[in-house]
mmCIF file of C-alpha atoms in Angstrom:
data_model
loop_
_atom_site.group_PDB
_atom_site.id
_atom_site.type_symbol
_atom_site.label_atom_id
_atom_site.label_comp_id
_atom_site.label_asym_id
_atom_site.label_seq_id
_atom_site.Cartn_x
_atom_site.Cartn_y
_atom_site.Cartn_z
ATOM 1 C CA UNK A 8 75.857 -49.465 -30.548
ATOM 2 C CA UNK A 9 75.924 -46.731 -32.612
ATOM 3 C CA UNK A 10 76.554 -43.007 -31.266
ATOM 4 C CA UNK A 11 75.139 -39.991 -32.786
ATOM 5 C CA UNK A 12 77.206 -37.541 -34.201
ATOM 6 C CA UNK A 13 75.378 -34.644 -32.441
ATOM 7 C CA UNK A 14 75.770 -34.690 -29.013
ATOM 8 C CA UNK A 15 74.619 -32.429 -26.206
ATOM 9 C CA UNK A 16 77.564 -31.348 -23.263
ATOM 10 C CA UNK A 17 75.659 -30.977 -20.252
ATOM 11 C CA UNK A 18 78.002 -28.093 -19.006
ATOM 12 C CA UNK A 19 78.331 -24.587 -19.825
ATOM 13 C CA UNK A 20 81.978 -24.191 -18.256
ATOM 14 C CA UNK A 21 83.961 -23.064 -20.863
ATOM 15 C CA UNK A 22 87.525 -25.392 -19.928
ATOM 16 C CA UNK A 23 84.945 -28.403 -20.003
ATOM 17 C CA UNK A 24 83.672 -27.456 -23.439
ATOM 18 C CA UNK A 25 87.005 -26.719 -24.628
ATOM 19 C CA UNK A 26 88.548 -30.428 -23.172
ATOM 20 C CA UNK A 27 85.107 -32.766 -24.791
ATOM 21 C CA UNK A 28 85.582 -30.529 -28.024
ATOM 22 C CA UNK A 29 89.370 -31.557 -28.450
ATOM 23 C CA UNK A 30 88.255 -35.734 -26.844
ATOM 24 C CA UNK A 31 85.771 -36.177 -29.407
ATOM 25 C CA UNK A 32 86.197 -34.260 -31.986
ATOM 26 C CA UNK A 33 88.973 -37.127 -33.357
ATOM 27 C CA UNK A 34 86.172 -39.407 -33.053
ATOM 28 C CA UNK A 35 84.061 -37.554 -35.667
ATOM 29 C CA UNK A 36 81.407 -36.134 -33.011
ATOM 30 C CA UNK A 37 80.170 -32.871 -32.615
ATOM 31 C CA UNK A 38 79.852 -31.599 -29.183
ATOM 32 C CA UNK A 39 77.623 -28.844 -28.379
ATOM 33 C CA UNK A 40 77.394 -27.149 -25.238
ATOM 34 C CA UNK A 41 74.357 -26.725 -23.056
ATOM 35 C CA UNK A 42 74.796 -23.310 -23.179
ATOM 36 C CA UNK A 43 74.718 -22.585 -27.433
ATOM 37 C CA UNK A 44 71.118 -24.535 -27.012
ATOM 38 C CA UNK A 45 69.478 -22.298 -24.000
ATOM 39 C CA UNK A 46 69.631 -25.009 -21.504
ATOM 40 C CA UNK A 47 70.529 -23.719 -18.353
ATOM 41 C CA UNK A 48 71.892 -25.575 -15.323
ATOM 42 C CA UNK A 49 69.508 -28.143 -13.301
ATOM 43 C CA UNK A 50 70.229 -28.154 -9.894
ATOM 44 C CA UNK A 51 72.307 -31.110 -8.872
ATOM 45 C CA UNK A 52 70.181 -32.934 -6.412
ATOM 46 C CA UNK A 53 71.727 -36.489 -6.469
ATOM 47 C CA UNK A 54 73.663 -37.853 -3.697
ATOM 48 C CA UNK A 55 76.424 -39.521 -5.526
ATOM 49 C CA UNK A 56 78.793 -38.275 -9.012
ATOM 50 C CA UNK A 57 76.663 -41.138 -10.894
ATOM 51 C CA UNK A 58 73.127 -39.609 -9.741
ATOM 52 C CA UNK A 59 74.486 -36.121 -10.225
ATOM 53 C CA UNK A 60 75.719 -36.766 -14.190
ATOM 54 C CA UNK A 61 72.429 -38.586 -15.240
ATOM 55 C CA UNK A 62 70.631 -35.485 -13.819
ATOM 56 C CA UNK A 63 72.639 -33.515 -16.223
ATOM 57 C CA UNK A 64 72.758 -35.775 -19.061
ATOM 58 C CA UNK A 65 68.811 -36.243 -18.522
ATOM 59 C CA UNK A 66 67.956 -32.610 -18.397
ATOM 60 C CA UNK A 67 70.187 -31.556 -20.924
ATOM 61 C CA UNK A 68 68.469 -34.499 -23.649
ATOM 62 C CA UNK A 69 64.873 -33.675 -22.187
ATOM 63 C CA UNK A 70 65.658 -29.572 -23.289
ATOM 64 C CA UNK A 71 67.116 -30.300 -26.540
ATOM 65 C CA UNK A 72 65.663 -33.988 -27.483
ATOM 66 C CA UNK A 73 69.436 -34.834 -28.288
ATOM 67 C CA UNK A 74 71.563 -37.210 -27.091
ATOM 68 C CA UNK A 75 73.363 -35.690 -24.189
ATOM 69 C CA UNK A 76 76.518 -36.239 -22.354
ATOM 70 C CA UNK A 77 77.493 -34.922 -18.494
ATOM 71 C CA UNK A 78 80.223 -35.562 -16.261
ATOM 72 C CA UNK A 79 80.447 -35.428 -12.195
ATOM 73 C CA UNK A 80 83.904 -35.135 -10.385
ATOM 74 C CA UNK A 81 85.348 -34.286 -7.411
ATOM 75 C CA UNK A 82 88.021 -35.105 -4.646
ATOM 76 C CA UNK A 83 87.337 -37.484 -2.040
ATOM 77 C CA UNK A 84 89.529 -37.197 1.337
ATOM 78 C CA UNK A 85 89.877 -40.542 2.925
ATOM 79 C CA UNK A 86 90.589 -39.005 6.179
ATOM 80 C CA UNK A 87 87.060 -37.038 5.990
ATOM 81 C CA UNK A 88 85.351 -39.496 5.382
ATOM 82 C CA UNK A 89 84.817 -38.605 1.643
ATOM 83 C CA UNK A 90 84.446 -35.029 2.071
ATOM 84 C CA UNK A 91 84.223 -32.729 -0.197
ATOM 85 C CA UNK A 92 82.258 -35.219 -2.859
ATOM 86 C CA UNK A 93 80.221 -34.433 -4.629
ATOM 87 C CA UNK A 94 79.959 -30.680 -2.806
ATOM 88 C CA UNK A 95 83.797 -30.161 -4.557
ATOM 89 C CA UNK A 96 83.369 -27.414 -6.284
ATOM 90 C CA UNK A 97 81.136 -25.169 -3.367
ATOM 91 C CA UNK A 98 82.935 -27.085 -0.320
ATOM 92 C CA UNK A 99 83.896 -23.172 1.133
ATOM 93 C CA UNK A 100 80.707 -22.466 1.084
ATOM 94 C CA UNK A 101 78.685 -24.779 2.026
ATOM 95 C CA UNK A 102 78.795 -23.837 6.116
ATOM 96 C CA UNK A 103 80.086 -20.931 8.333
ATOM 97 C CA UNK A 104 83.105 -23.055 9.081
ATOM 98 C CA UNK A 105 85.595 -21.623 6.969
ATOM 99 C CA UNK A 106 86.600 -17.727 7.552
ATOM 100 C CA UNK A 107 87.360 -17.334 3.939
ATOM 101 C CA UNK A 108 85.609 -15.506 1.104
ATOM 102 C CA UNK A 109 82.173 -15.947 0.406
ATOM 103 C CA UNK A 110 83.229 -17.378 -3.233
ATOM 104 C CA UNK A 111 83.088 -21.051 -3.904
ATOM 105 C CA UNK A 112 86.394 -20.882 -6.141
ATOM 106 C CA UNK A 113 89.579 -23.334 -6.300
ATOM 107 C CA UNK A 114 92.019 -21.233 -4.167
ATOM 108 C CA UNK A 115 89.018 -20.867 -1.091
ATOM 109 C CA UNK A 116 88.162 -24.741 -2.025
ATOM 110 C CA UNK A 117 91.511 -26.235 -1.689
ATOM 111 C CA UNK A 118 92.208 -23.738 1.377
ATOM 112 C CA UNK A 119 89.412 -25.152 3.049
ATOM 113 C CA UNK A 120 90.140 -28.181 2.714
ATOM 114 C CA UNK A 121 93.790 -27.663 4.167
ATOM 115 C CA UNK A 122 92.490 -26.178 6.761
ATOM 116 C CA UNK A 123 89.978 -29.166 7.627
ATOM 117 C CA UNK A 124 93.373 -30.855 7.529
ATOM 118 C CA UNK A 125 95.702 -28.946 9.395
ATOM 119 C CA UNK A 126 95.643 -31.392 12.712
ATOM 120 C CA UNK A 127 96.462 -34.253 10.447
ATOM 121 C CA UNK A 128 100.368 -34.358 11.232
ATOM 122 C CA UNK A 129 100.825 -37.988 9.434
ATOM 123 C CA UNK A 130 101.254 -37.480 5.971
ATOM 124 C CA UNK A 131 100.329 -40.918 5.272
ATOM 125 C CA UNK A 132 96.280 -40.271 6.513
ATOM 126 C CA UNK A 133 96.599 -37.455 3.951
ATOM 127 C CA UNK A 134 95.167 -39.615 0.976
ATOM 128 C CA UNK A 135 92.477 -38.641 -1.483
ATOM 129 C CA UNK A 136 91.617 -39.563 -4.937
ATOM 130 C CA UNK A 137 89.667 -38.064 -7.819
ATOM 131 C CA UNK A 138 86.485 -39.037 -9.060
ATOM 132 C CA UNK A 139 85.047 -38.655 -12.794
ATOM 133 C CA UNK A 140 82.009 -40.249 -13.710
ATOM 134 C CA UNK A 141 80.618 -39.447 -17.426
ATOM 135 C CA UNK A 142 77.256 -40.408 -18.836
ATOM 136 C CA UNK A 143 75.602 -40.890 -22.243
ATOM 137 C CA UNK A 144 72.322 -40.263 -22.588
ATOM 138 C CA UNK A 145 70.950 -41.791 -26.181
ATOM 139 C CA UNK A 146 67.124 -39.226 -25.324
ATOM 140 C CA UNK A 147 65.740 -38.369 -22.319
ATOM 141 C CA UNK A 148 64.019 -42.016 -20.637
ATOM 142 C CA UNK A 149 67.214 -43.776 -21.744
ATOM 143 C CA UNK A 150 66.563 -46.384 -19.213
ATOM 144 C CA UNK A 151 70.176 -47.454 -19.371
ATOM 145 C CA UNK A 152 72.728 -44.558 -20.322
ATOM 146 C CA UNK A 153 76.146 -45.477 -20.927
ATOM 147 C CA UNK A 154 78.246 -44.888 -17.361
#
């Protein structure tokens, strides 16, 4: 399988672009983002990080008929069941139930999510883990991108 040396970042967050630019970059591949090629953001409608990166990845190939890469992440609380998922980076925001700013940034994030955690006393239901899912995209109807 060979990769093209030309390949679409499906983000226009400038840390992102900065962290594929240094990955790949040893690997003699040119990452562009979304952002130098006028594709703007698709709205992430998928109900899992895997459905939520093809989206991206999709999109971003469909716009620019290059091969496209996109990533999904996010923290997953055991104790909530999951939550935040794939709502991680807007979790203050999404309801009324947090009196905090009406900005969906890491300090309101992470104090939400203490505070959906402040009756947990037992440090040991206090697990989470991290979640990262990248995609390929080869073109647009890739029917089976690289996960």
């Amino acid at each position: 399988m060979g990769l093209d040396k030309k390949i679409v970042l499906a983000s226009g967050n400038k840390g992102k672009v900065r962290e594929f630019v240094k990955m790949f970059t040893d690997l003699g591949l040119d990452i562009v983002p979304q952002t130098e090629l006028g594709v703007g953001d698709v709205p992430e409608t998928g109900t899992t990080f895997v459905e939520n990166a093809i989206i991206k990845a999709r999109y971003a190939a469909e716009i620019t008929g290059m091969p496209a890469i996109a990533d999904d992440s996010g923290i997953e609380v055991d104790y909530l069941n999951g939550v935040p998922g794939i709502y991680s980076a807007r979790y203050s925001t999404l309801d009324d139930s947090f009196k905090g700013t009406a900005d969906s940034t890491d300090a309101n994030n992470n104090l939400k999510l203490l505070d959906a955690l402040k009756d947990v006393a037992d440090d040991s239901l206090r697990t989470a883990r991290y979640q990262c899912i990248l995609v390929y995209m080869r073109h647009a109807a890739d029917p089976t991108p690289i996960i």
